Amino acid sequence: MTFLSINGLSSRYASSKGPVYAVDDVDFELDSGESLGIAGESACGKSTLGLSLIRMLSGGKSYGQIHFDGDSLLDLSESDFDNKFRWKKISMIFQGAMNSLDPVFTIKQQFVEILKQHNCDGNSDELILNSINSVSLSVDVLKKYPHELSGGMKQRVVIAMALILKPQFVIADEPTTALDVLIQAQIINLLKKLKKDGMSFMLITHDLAVLSEIADKIGIMYGGQMVEFGSSEEIYKNPKHPYTQGLLESIPTLNGNAPKYIPGTPPSLLDAPSECRFIDRCPLAIEKCKQLPPKFKTDTGYVRCWLYEDHPDTSADA
């Protein structure tokens, strides 16, 4: 059952040089209990996409449609969205655990403040203990200050805070960044456990290898657009967009073959180009790529590439 549907979502930031087209015409659907992976280079729009879904764009504005469990989220007033959805039904784990924790308060004090803000302080001890246990932390953590915890423990505390109000959907923005490989594995195993328990989430990451373990669907972002979207199996076994192919070829392997890299740099999002945004870096570019491609249907999603204009399915924009 589809419970999250995104149609034509675009997000803009105001700047002294003009509007920044950080997210442009993104579509996807997610069923209850499914996990979505979002991958792409830095500044391609991944984090802005997550912030758009939870309506926390500082200095930005979103357009299009976000339907969540039957409600049109962009049509709600700020107070209605805050009271009914933000943190209660949709939550977010931000990049950098230390930036999400206050250094002058204990972990318990910070949990209590969250519950007080949402009028849930009546059974706060039970909620806090359940949340801490869900991320495999001991009760002793609650007495400590952030600087007394390891990087992995801080990250799990942040995840516990995002889960304490039992949201239906969690956006995890680079939850394993700056952690060593063992702690990364712990965090990924925790996300797997949450998924097994029925949690739906969107995992934003640079690491395609991580997504192969956990994502049911994958969206590839480039230049503010989702250039390919589909099932995890289709993306890995039969990637269609040249950018997706380049990303997968850049992953180191154990067979001795050196990983390839994509030459060049992404386009500026200050003035969104009217041509394919990957044209300057694409080894397969053709004359028609000087026009912005629509979304052509694939077996499980869509791809933005003129090479698939003659695909037997119709355009996803039709």
PDB file of C-alpha atoms in Angstrom:
ATOM      1  CA  MET A   1       0.000   0.000   0.000  1.00  0.00           C
ATOM      2  CA  THR A   2       1.458   3.368  -1.074  1.00  0.00           C
ATOM      3  CA  PHE A   3       1.701   5.668   1.910  1.00  0.00           C
ATOM      4  CA  LEU A   4       4.264   8.206   0.625  1.00  0.00           C
ATOM      5  CA  SER A   5       3.818   9.685  -2.847  1.00  0.00           C
ATOM      6  CA  ILE A   6       5.975  12.526  -4.226  1.00  0.00           C
ATOM      7  CA  ASN A   7       4.890  14.261  -7.448  1.00  0.00           C
ATOM      8  CA  GLY A   8       6.791  17.066  -9.153  1.00  0.00           C
ATOM      9  CA  LEU A   9       8.557  18.098  -5.948  1.00  0.00           C
ATOM     10  CA  SER A  10      10.838  21.105  -6.411  1.00  0.00           C
ATOM     11  CA  SER A  11      12.661  23.113  -3.743  1.00  0.00           C
ATOM     12  CA  ARG A  12      14.326  26.503  -4.125  1.00  0.00           C
ATOM     13  CA  TYR A  13      16.656  28.509  -1.900  1.00  0.00           C
ATOM     14  CA  ALA A  14      16.945  32.268  -2.148  1.00  0.00           C
ATOM     15  CA  SER A  15      20.487  33.638  -2.549  1.00  0.00           C
ATOM     16  CA  SER A  16      22.131  36.959  -3.365  1.00  0.00           C
ATOM     17  CA  LYS A  17      22.855  35.604  -6.852  1.00  0.00           C
ATOM     18  CA  GLY A  18      19.345  34.337  -7.497  1.00  0.00           C
ATOM     19  CA  PRO A  19      17.301  31.192  -6.746  1.00  0.00           C
ATOM     20  CA  VAL A  20      19.160  27.928  -6.163  1.00  0.00           C
ATOM     21  CA  TYR A  21      17.289  25.039  -7.807  1.00  0.00           C
ATOM     22  CA  ALA A  22      18.316  22.462  -5.184  1.00  0.00           C
ATOM     23  CA  VAL A  23      15.573  19.907  -5.987  1.00  0.00           C
ATOM     24  CA  ASP A  24      13.797  19.873  -9.325  1.00  0.00           C
ATOM     25  CA  ASP A  25      10.762  17.826 -10.393  1.00  0.00           C
ATOM     26  CA  VAL A  26      11.281  14.723  -8.250  1.00  0.00           C
ATOM     27  CA  ASP A  27       8.762  11.855  -8.284  1.00  0.00           C
ATOM     28  CA  PHE A  28       8.652   8.586  -6.355  1.00  0.00           C
ATOM     29  CA  GLU A  29       6.377   6.346  -4.308  1.00  0.00           C
ATOM     30  CA  LEU A  30       7.069   4.284  -1.224  1.00  0.00           C
ATOM     31  CA  ASP A  31       4.930   1.580   0.338  1.00  0.00           C
ATOM     32  CA  SER A  32       4.499   1.045   4.045  1.00  0.00           C
ATOM     33  CA  GLY A  33       7.450  -0.897   5.446  1.00  0.00           C
ATOM     34  CA  GLU A  34       9.709  -0.183   2.456  1.00  0.00           C
ATOM     35  CA  SER A  35      13.118   1.454   2.606  1.00  0.00           C
ATOM     36  CA  LEU A  36      14.333   3.993   0.059  1.00  0.00           C
ATOM     37  CA  GLY A  37      17.958   4.805  -0.651  1.00  0.00           C
ATOM     38  CA  ILE A  38      19.017   8.171  -2.075  1.00  0.00           C
ATOM     39  CA  ALA A  39      22.509   8.370  -3.582  1.00  0.00           C
ATOM     40  CA  GLY A  40      24.566  10.909  -5.496  1.00  0.00           C
ATOM     41  CA  GLU A  41      27.498  13.308  -5.216  1.00  0.00           C
ATOM     42  CA  SER A  42      27.714  16.125  -2.684  1.00  0.00           C
ATOM     43  CA  ALA A  43      25.431  19.106  -3.400  1.00  0.00           C
ATOM     44  CA  CYS A  44      23.176  17.090  -5.721  1.00  0.00           C
ATOM     45  CA  GLY A  45      20.058  17.753  -3.622  1.00  0.00           C
ATOM     46  CA  LYS A  46      19.911  14.671  -1.371  1.00  0.00           C
ATOM     47  CA  SER A  47      19.732  16.469   1.973  1.00  0.00           C
ATOM     48  CA  THR A  48      17.413  19.150   0.592  1.00  0.00           C
ATOM     49  CA  LEU A  49      15.054  16.394  -0.543  1.00  0.00           C
ATOM     50  CA  GLY A  50      14.961  15.016   3.009  1.00  0.00           C
ATOM     51  CA  LEU A  51      14.466  18.459   4.546  1.00  0.00           C
ATOM     52  CA  SER A  52      11.677  19.151   2.040  1.00  0.00           C
ATOM     53  CA  LEU A  53       9.750  16.088   3.228  1.00  0.00           C
ATOM     54  CA  ILE A  54       9.891  17.226   6.844  1.00  0.00           C
ATOM     55  CA  ARG A  55       9.394  20.889   5.858  1.00  0.00           C
ATOM     56  CA  MET A  56      12.563  22.222   7.487  1.00  0.00           C
ATOM     57  CA  LEU A  57      14.074  24.214   4.619  1.00  0.00           C
ATOM     58  CA  SER A  58      15.781  27.247   6.124  1.00  0.00           C
ATOM     59  CA  GLY A  59      15.375  30.063   3.606  1.00  0.00           C
ATOM     60  CA  GLY A  60      13.822  27.705   1.068  1.00  0.00           C
ATOM     61  CA  LYS A  61      10.414  26.823  -0.304  1.00  0.00           C
ATOM     62  CA  SER A  62       8.979  23.635  -1.782  1.00  0.00           C
ATOM     63  CA  TYR A  63       6.464  23.191  -4.594  1.00  0.00           C
ATOM     64  CA  GLY A  64       4.623  20.187  -5.987  1.00  0.00           C
ATOM     65  CA  GLN A  65       2.890  17.438  -4.041  1.00  0.00           C
ATOM     66  CA  ILE A  66       3.843  15.359  -0.995  1.00  0.00           C
ATOM     67  CA  HIS A  67       1.090  12.913  -0.044  1.00  0.00           C
ATOM     68  CA  PHE A  68       1.671  11.033   3.187  1.00  0.00           C
ATOM     69  CA  ASP A  69      -0.818   8.506   4.517  1.00  0.00           C
ATOM     70  CA  GLY A  70      -3.663  10.295   2.752  1.00  0.00           C
ATOM     71  CA  ASP A  71      -2.685  13.884   3.647  1.00  0.00           C
ATOM     72  CA  SER A  72      -1.259  16.546   1.322  1.00  0.00           C
ATOM     73  CA  LEU A  73       1.637  17.822   3.435  1.00  0.00           C
ATOM     74  CA  LEU A  74       2.491  20.988   1.507  1.00  0.00           C
ATOM     75  CA  ASP A  75      -1.113  22.176   1.799  1.00  0.00           C
ATOM     76  CA  LEU A  76      -1.052  22.102   5.609  1.00  0.00           C
ATOM     77  CA  SER A  77      -0.336  25.188   7.696  1.00  0.00           C
ATOM     78  CA  GLU A  78       2.970  25.202   9.574  1.00  0.00           C
ATOM     79  CA  SER A  79       1.207  24.720  12.904  1.00  0.00           C
ATOM     80  CA  ASP A  80      -0.889  21.788  11.614  1.00  0.00           C
ATOM     81  CA  PHE A  81       2.143  20.086  10.123  1.00  0.00           C
ATOM     82  CA  ASP A  82       4.142  20.601  13.316  1.00  0.00           C
ATOM     83  CA  ASN A  83       1.366  19.352  15.577  1.00  0.00           C
ATOM     84  CA  LYS A  84       0.352  16.301  13.543  1.00  0.00           C
ATOM     85  CA  PHE A  85       3.354  15.173  11.504  1.00  0.00           C
ATOM     86  CA  ARG A  86       6.808  16.554  12.287  1.00  0.00           C
ATOM     87  CA  TRP A  87       8.605  14.122  14.674  1.00  0.00           C
ATOM     88  CA  LYS A  88       5.339  12.293  15.413  1.00  0.00           C
ATOM     89  CA  LYS A  89       4.762  10.668  12.008  1.00  0.00           C
ATOM     90  CA  ILE A  90       7.822  11.852  10.078  1.00  0.00           C
ATOM     91  CA  SER A  91      11.181  12.147  11.807  1.00  0.00           C
ATOM     92  CA  MET A  92      14.735  12.879  10.685  1.00  0.00           C
ATOM     93  CA  ILE A  93      18.236  11.846  11.731  1.00  0.00           C
ATOM     94  CA  PHE A  94      20.523  14.720  10.766  1.00  0.00           C
ATOM     95  CA  GLN A  95      24.137  14.591   9.636  1.00  0.00           C
ATOM     96  CA  GLY A  96      26.684  14.857  12.458  1.00  0.00           C
ATOM     97  CA  ALA A  97      25.505  13.514  15.804  1.00  0.00           C
ATOM     98  CA  MET A  98      27.515  16.061  17.814  1.00  0.00           C
ATOM     99  CA  ASN A  99      25.679  18.910  16.081  1.00  0.00           C
ATOM    100  CA  SER A 100      22.366  17.406  17.190  1.00  0.00           C
ATOM    101  CA  LEU A 101      23.227  17.085  20.889  1.00  0.00           C
ATOM    102  CA  ASP A 102      23.547  19.923  23.411  1.00  0.00           C
ATOM    103  CA  PRO A 103      26.929  19.625  25.207  1.00  0.00           C
ATOM    104  CA  VAL A 104      25.700  21.215  28.486  1.00  0.00           C
ATOM    105  CA  PHE A 105      22.810  18.816  29.173  1.00  0.00           C
ATOM    106  CA  THR A 106      22.806  15.120  29.984  1.00  0.00           C
ATOM    107  CA  ILE A 107      21.314  12.696  27.492  1.00  0.00           C
ATOM    108  CA  LYS A 108      18.257  12.163  29.720  1.00  0.00           C
ATOM    109  CA  GLN A 109      17.651  15.898  30.050  1.00  0.00           C
ATOM    110  CA  GLN A 110      17.626  16.165  26.271  1.00  0.00           C
ATOM    111  CA  PHE A 111      15.137  13.298  25.950  1.00  0.00           C
ATOM    112  CA  VAL A 112      12.910  14.894  28.592  1.00  0.00           C
ATOM    113  CA  GLU A 113      12.978  18.209  26.724  1.00  0.00           C
ATOM    114  CA  ILE A 114      11.833  16.496  23.518  1.00  0.00           C
ATOM    115  CA  LEU A 115       8.905  14.856  25.283  1.00  0.00           C
ATOM    116  CA  LYS A 116       7.984  18.079  27.085  1.00  0.00           C
ATOM    117  CA  GLN A 117       7.870  19.948  23.771  1.00  0.00           C
ATOM    118  CA  HIS A 118       5.419  17.354  22.465  1.00  0.00           C
ATOM    119  CA  ASN A 119       3.338  17.081  25.656  1.00  0.00           C
ATOM    120  CA  CYS A 120       4.427  13.487  26.280  1.00  0.00           C
ATOM    121  CA  ASP A 121       6.013  13.898  29.714  1.00  0.00           C
ATOM    122  CA  GLY A 122       3.378  11.838  31.561  1.00  0.00           C
ATOM    123  CA  ASN A 123       5.120   8.504  30.878  1.00  0.00           C
ATOM    124  CA  SER A 124       8.490   9.964  29.930  1.00  0.00           C
ATOM    125  CA  ASP A 125      10.682   7.439  31.806  1.00  0.00           C
ATOM    126  CA  GLU A 126       9.075   4.476  30.064  1.00  0.00           C
ATOM    127  CA  LEU A 127       9.281   6.146  26.638  1.00  0.00           C
ATOM    128  CA  ILE A 128      12.938   7.049  27.149  1.00  0.00           C
ATOM    129  CA  LEU A 129      13.901   3.566  28.323  1.00  0.00           C
ATOM    130  CA  ASN A 130      12.096   1.911  25.414  1.00  0.00           C
ATOM    131  CA  SER A 131      13.778   4.252  22.962  1.00  0.00           C
ATOM    132  CA  ILE A 132      17.251   3.677  24.427  1.00  0.00           C
ATOM    133  CA  ASN A 133      16.717  -0.097  24.447  1.00  0.00           C
ATOM    134  CA  SER A 134      15.601  -0.030  20.801  1.00  0.00           C
ATOM    135  CA  VAL A 135      19.089   1.137  19.765  1.00  0.00           C
ATOM    136  CA  SER A 136      20.921  -1.296  22.098  1.00  0.00           C
ATOM    137  CA  LEU A 137      22.148   1.285  24.613  1.00  0.00           C
ATOM    138  CA  SER A 138      22.207   0.792  28.375  1.00  0.00           C
ATOM    139  CA  VAL A 139      20.372   3.000  30.853  1.00  0.00           C
ATOM    140  CA  ASP A 140      23.741   4.335  32.093  1.00  0.00           C
ATOM    141  CA  VAL A 141      23.963   6.434  28.931  1.00  0.00           C
ATOM    142  CA  LEU A 142      21.175   8.679  30.218  1.00  0.00           C
ATOM    143  CA  LYS A 143      23.378  10.057  33.026  1.00  0.00           C
ATOM    144  CA  LYS A 144      26.177  11.051  30.684  1.00  0.00           C
ATOM    145  CA  TYR A 145      26.970  14.199  28.697  1.00  0.00           C
ATOM    146  CA  PRO A 146      27.589  13.953  24.939  1.00  0.00           C
ATOM    147  CA  HIS A 147      31.375  14.346  25.287  1.00  0.00           C
ATOM    148  CA  GLU A 148      31.459  11.201  27.439  1.00  0.00           C
ATOM    149  CA  LEU A 149      30.109   9.028  24.611  1.00  0.00           C
ATOM    150  CA  SER A 150      31.848   7.508  21.616  1.00  0.00           C
ATOM    151  CA  GLY A 151      30.871   8.518  18.088  1.00  0.00           C
ATOM    152  CA  GLY A 152      28.799   5.395  17.605  1.00  0.00           C
ATOM    153  CA  MET A 153      26.982   5.844  20.913  1.00  0.00           C
ATOM    154  CA  LYS A 154      26.168   9.471  20.097  1.00  0.00           C
ATOM    155  CA  GLN A 155      24.801   8.420  16.720  1.00  0.00           C
ATOM    156  CA  ARG A 156      22.592   5.797  18.344  1.00  0.00           C
ATOM    157  CA  VAL A 157      21.347   8.377  20.863  1.00  0.00           C
ATOM    158  CA  VAL A 158      20.364  10.658  17.966  1.00  0.00           C
ATOM    159  CA  ILE A 159      18.550   7.751  16.302  1.00  0.00           C
ATOM    160  CA  ALA A 160      16.757   6.974  19.582  1.00  0.00           C
ATOM    161  CA  MET A 161      15.640  10.613  19.796  1.00  0.00           C
ATOM    162  CA  ALA A 162      14.263  10.431  16.263  1.00  0.00           C
ATOM    163  CA  LEU A 163      12.324   7.268  17.173  1.00  0.00           C
ATOM    164  CA  ILE A 164      10.995   8.196  20.610  1.00  0.00           C
ATOM    165  CA  LEU A 165       7.612   9.451  19.331  1.00  0.00           C
ATOM    166  CA  LYS A 166       7.223   6.275  17.212  1.00  0.00           C
ATOM    167  CA  PRO A 167       7.105   7.885  13.735  1.00  0.00           C
ATOM    168  CA  GLN A 168       5.920   5.947  10.701  1.00  0.00           C
ATOM    169  CA  PHE A 169       8.692   7.270   8.467  1.00  0.00           C
ATOM    170  CA  VAL A 170      12.282   8.248   9.295  1.00  0.00           C
ATOM    171  CA  ILE A 171      14.678  10.187   7.075  1.00  0.00           C
ATOM    172  CA  ALA A 172      18.293   9.219   7.857  1.00  0.00           C
ATOM    173  CA  ASP A 173      20.790  11.688   6.387  1.00  0.00           C
ATOM    174  CA  GLU A 174      24.259  10.122   6.219  1.00  0.00           C
ATOM    175  CA  PRO A 175      23.877   8.328   9.587  1.00  0.00           C
ATOM    176  CA  THR A 176      27.247   6.548   9.233  1.00  0.00           C
ATOM    177  CA  THR A 177      29.398   9.521   8.178  1.00  0.00           C
ATOM    178  CA  ALA A 178      32.718   9.908  10.064  1.00  0.00           C
ATOM    179  CA  LEU A 179      32.274   6.590  11.883  1.00  0.00           C
ATOM    180  CA  ASP A 180      34.734   3.707  11.649  1.00  0.00           C
ATOM    181  CA  VAL A 181      33.684   0.624   9.718  1.00  0.00           C
ATOM    182  CA  LEU A 182      32.724  -1.400  12.806  1.00  0.00           C
ATOM    183  CA  ILE A 183      30.427   1.339  14.106  1.00  0.00           C
ATOM    184  CA  GLN A 184      29.029   1.829  10.608  1.00  0.00           C
ATOM    185  CA  ALA A 185      28.127  -1.864  10.587  1.00  0.00           C
ATOM    186  CA  GLN A 186      26.351  -1.470  13.946  1.00  0.00           C
ATOM    187  CA  ILE A 187      24.284   1.440  12.635  1.00  0.00           C
ATOM    188  CA  ILE A 188      23.365  -0.431   9.440  1.00  0.00           C
ATOM    189  CA  ASN A 189      22.369  -3.503  11.482  1.00  0.00           C
ATOM    190  CA  LEU A 190      20.197  -1.233  13.640  1.00  0.00           C
ATOM    191  CA  LEU A 191      18.460   0.144  10.542  1.00  0.00           C
ATOM    192  CA  LYS A 192      17.908  -3.420   9.322  1.00  0.00           C
ATOM    193  CA  LYS A 193      16.297  -4.272  12.663  1.00  0.00           C
ATOM    194  CA  LEU A 194      14.014  -1.233  12.448  1.00  0.00           C
ATOM    195  CA  LYS A 195      13.025  -2.245   8.936  1.00  0.00           C
ATOM    196  CA  LYS A 196      12.255  -5.777  10.102  1.00  0.00           C
ATOM    197  CA  ASP A 197      10.044  -4.254  12.811  1.00  0.00           C
ATOM    198  CA  GLY A 198       8.027  -2.459  10.113  1.00  0.00           C
ATOM    199  CA  MET A 199       9.679   0.961  10.035  1.00  0.00           C
ATOM    200  CA  SER A 200       9.752   2.790   6.684  1.00  0.00           C
ATOM    201  CA  PHE A 201      12.731   5.045   6.094  1.00  0.00           C
ATOM    202  CA  MET A 202      14.728   6.994   3.560  1.00  0.00           C
ATOM    203  CA  LEU A 203      18.505   6.549   3.800  1.00  0.00           C
ATOM    204  CA  ILE A 204      20.608   9.329   2.251  1.00  0.00           C
ATOM    205  CA  THR A 205      24.196   8.284   1.593  1.00  0.00           C
ATOM    206  CA  HIS A 206      27.192   8.414  -0.734  1.00  0.00           C
ATOM    207  CA  ASP A 207      27.775   4.716  -0.151  1.00  0.00           C
ATOM    208  CA  LEU A 208      26.058   2.554  -2.761  1.00  0.00           C
ATOM    209  CA  ALA A 209      27.460  -0.559  -1.092  1.00  0.00           C
ATOM    210  CA  VAL A 210      25.429   0.281   2.035  1.00  0.00           C
ATOM    211  CA  LEU A 211      22.258   0.722  -0.008  1.00  0.00           C
ATOM    212  CA  SER A 212      22.718  -2.705  -1.573  1.00  0.00           C
ATOM    213  CA  GLU A 213      22.232  -4.211   1.896  1.00  0.00           C
ATOM    214  CA  ILE A 214      19.211  -2.286   3.046  1.00  0.00           C
ATOM    215  CA  ALA A 215      17.240  -0.431   0.338  1.00  0.00           C
ATOM    216  CA  ASP A 216      14.149  -1.813  -1.419  1.00  0.00           C
ATOM    217  CA  LYS A 217      14.111   1.126  -3.849  1.00  0.00           C
ATOM    218  CA  ILE A 218      16.861   3.528  -4.907  1.00  0.00           C
ATOM    219  CA  GLY A 219      16.796   7.051  -6.297  1.00  0.00           C
ATOM    220  CA  ILE A 220      19.914   8.475  -7.967  1.00  0.00           C
ATOM    221  CA  MET A 221      20.219  12.267  -7.636  1.00  0.00           C
ATOM    222  CA  TYR A 222      22.242  14.489  -9.957  1.00  0.00           C
ATOM    223  CA  GLY A 223      22.098  18.254 -10.392  1.00  0.00           C
ATOM    224  CA  GLY A 224      18.989  18.532  -8.228  1.00  0.00           C
ATOM    225  CA  GLN A 225      17.070  15.930 -10.223  1.00  0.00           C
ATOM    226  CA  MET A 226      16.360  12.260  -9.647  1.00  0.00           C
ATOM    227  CA  VAL A 227      17.890  10.915 -12.842  1.00  0.00           C
ATOM    228  CA  GLU A 228      16.974   7.292 -12.139  1.00  0.00           C
ATOM    229  CA  PHE A 229      14.549   5.598  -9.787  1.00  0.00           C
ATOM    230  CA  GLY A 230      13.715   1.935  -9.444  1.00  0.00           C
ATOM    231  CA  SER A 231      13.961  -1.215  -7.410  1.00  0.00           C
ATOM    232  CA  SER A 232      17.293  -1.958  -5.783  1.00  0.00           C
ATOM    233  CA  GLU A 233      17.651  -5.072  -7.929  1.00  0.00           C
ATOM    234  CA  GLU A 234      17.102  -3.166 -11.184  1.00  0.00           C
ATOM    235  CA  ILE A 235      19.465  -0.336 -10.234  1.00  0.00           C
ATOM    236  CA  TYR A 236      22.316  -2.724  -9.394  1.00  0.00           C
ATOM    237  CA  LYS A 237      21.805  -5.362 -12.082  1.00  0.00           C
ATOM    238  CA  ASN A 238      20.639  -3.174 -14.951  1.00  0.00           C
ATOM    239  CA  PRO A 239      21.521   0.508 -14.325  1.00  0.00           C
ATOM    240  CA  LYS A 240      20.287   2.663 -17.189  1.00  0.00           C
ATOM    241  CA  HIS A 241      21.405   6.247 -16.696  1.00  0.00           C
ATOM    242  CA  PRO A 242      25.084   6.841 -17.614  1.00  0.00           C
ATOM    243  CA  TYR A 243      25.535   8.589 -14.267  1.00  0.00           C
ATOM    244  CA  THR A 244      24.212   5.572 -12.346  1.00  0.00           C
ATOM    245  CA  GLN A 245      26.532   3.352 -14.359  1.00  0.00           C
ATOM    246  CA  GLY A 246      29.459   5.641 -13.524  1.00  0.00           C
ATOM    247  CA  LEU A 247      28.683   5.586  -9.810  1.00  0.00           C
ATOM    248  CA  LEU A 248      28.572   1.789  -9.745  1.00  0.00           C
ATOM    249  CA  GLU A 249      31.817   1.539 -11.705  1.00  0.00           C
ATOM    250  CA  SER A 250      33.494   3.767  -9.112  1.00  0.00           C
ATOM    251  CA  ILE A 251      32.936   1.223  -6.323  1.00  0.00           C
ATOM    252  CA  PRO A 252      36.163  -0.677  -5.465  1.00  0.00           C
ATOM    253  CA  THR A 253      35.955  -4.428  -6.078  1.00  0.00           C
ATOM    254  CA  LEU A 254      37.894  -7.474  -4.898  1.00  0.00           C
ATOM    255  CA  ASN A 255      38.749  -8.746  -8.395  1.00  0.00           C
ATOM    256  CA  GLY A 256      41.751  -6.464  -8.825  1.00  0.00           C
ATOM    257  CA  ASN A 257      40.156  -4.114 -11.366  1.00  0.00           C
ATOM    258  CA  ALA A 258      40.760  -0.453 -10.538  1.00  0.00           C
ATOM    259  CA  PRO A 259      37.570   1.546  -9.950  1.00  0.00           C
ATOM    260  CA  LYS A 260      36.725   4.161 -12.572  1.00  0.00           C
ATOM    261  CA  TYR A 261      35.816   7.749 -11.848  1.00  0.00           C
ATOM    262  CA  ILE A 262      33.530  10.272 -13.484  1.00  0.00           C
ATOM    263  CA  PRO A 263      35.554  13.214 -14.860  1.00  0.00           C
ATOM    264  CA  GLY A 264      34.364  16.795 -14.501  1.00  0.00           C
ATOM    265  CA  THR A 265      32.126  18.471 -11.935  1.00  0.00           C
ATOM    266  CA  PRO A 266      28.345  18.780 -11.453  1.00  0.00           C
ATOM    267  CA  PRO A 267      26.551  21.847 -12.842  1.00  0.00           C
ATOM    268  CA  SER A 268      25.738  24.921 -10.764  1.00  0.00           C
ATOM    269  CA  LEU A 269      22.202  24.890  -9.396  1.00  0.00           C
ATOM    270  CA  LEU A 270      22.003  28.698  -9.394  1.00  0.00           C
ATOM    271  CA  ASP A 271      20.786  28.734 -12.975  1.00  0.00           C
ATOM    272  CA  ALA A 272      19.276  25.376 -13.834  1.00  0.00           C
ATOM    273  CA  PRO A 273      20.416  24.428 -17.363  1.00  0.00           C
ATOM    274  CA  SER A 274      17.811  23.719 -20.033  1.00  0.00           C
ATOM    275  CA  GLU A 275      19.846  20.756 -21.318  1.00  0.00           C
ATOM    276  CA  CYS A 276      20.546  17.381 -19.747  1.00  0.00           C
ATOM    277  CA  ARG A 277      22.458  18.209 -16.581  1.00  0.00           C
ATOM    278  CA  PHE A 278      24.904  15.360 -17.102  1.00  0.00           C
ATOM    279  CA  ILE A 279      25.755  16.280 -20.709  1.00  0.00           C
ATOM    280  CA  ASP A 280      29.237  17.716 -20.028  1.00  0.00           C
ATOM    281  CA  ARG A 281      30.365  14.553 -18.213  1.00  0.00           C
ATOM    282  CA  CYS A 282      28.486  11.913 -20.184  1.00  0.00           C
ATOM    283  CA  PRO A 283      30.459   9.583 -22.513  1.00  0.00           C
ATOM    284  CA  LEU A 284      27.226   8.697 -24.364  1.00  0.00           C
ATOM    285  CA  ALA A 285      25.876  12.214 -25.014  1.00  0.00           C
ATOM    286  CA  ILE A 286      24.033  12.781 -28.292  1.00  0.00           C
ATOM    287  CA  GLU A 287      22.722  15.910 -30.010  1.00  0.00           C
ATOM    288  CA  LYS A 288      19.293  15.591 -28.398  1.00  0.00           C
ATOM    289  CA  CYS A 289      20.893  15.821 -24.934  1.00  0.00           C
ATOM    290  CA  LYS A 290      20.961  19.588 -25.466  1.00  0.00           C
ATOM    291  CA  GLN A 291      17.300  19.387 -24.424  1.00  0.00           C
ATOM    292  CA  LEU A 292      16.292  18.458 -20.884  1.00  0.00           C
ATOM    293  CA  PRO A 293      15.040  14.840 -21.019  1.00  0.00           C
ATOM    294  CA  PRO A 294      11.673  13.844 -19.536  1.00  0.00           C
ATOM    295  CA  LYS A 295      11.249  10.781 -17.333  1.00  0.00           C
ATOM    296  CA  PHE A 296      10.985   7.574 -19.379  1.00  0.00           C
ATOM    297  CA  LYS A 297       9.415   4.561 -17.682  1.00  0.00           C
ATOM    298  CA  THR A 298      11.500   1.512 -16.800  1.00  0.00           C
ATOM    299  CA  ASP A 299      10.390  -1.833 -15.393  1.00  0.00           C
ATOM    300  CA  THR A 300      10.228  -0.531 -11.807  1.00  0.00           C
ATOM    301  CA  GLY A 301      10.571   3.254 -12.070  1.00  0.00           C
ATOM    302  CA  TYR A 302      11.940   5.808 -14.502  1.00  0.00           C
ATOM    303  CA  VAL A 303      15.121   7.232 -16.029  1.00  0.00           C
ATOM    304  CA  ARG A 304      15.901  10.769 -17.262  1.00  0.00           C
ATOM    305  CA  CYS A 305      17.924  10.042 -20.391  1.00  0.00           C
ATOM    306  CA  TRP A 306      17.269  10.502 -24.115  1.00  0.00           C
ATOM    307  CA  LEU A 307      18.894   7.121 -24.798  1.00  0.00           C
ATOM    308  CA  TYR A 308      15.612   5.571 -23.609  1.00  0.00           C
ATOM    309  CA  GLU A 309      13.281   7.704 -25.722  1.00  0.00           C
ATOM    310  CA  ASP A 310      12.362   4.635 -27.786  1.00  0.00           C
ATOM    311  CA  HIS A 311      11.762   2.452 -24.729  1.00  0.00           C
ATOM    312  CA  PRO A 312       8.571   0.411 -25.316  1.00  0.00           C
ATOM    313  CA  ASP A 313       6.936   2.043 -22.276  1.00  0.00           C
ATOM    314  CA  THR A 314       5.634   5.598 -22.493  1.00  0.00           C
ATOM    315  CA  SER A 315       7.187   8.646 -20.916  1.00  0.00           C
ATOM    316  CA  ALA A 316       6.596   8.839 -17.171  1.00  0.00           C
ATOM    317  CA  ASP A 317       5.789  12.519 -17.655  1.00  0.00           C
ATOM    318  CA  ALA A 318       2.947  11.754 -20.074  1.00  0.00           C
TER     319      ALA A 318
END
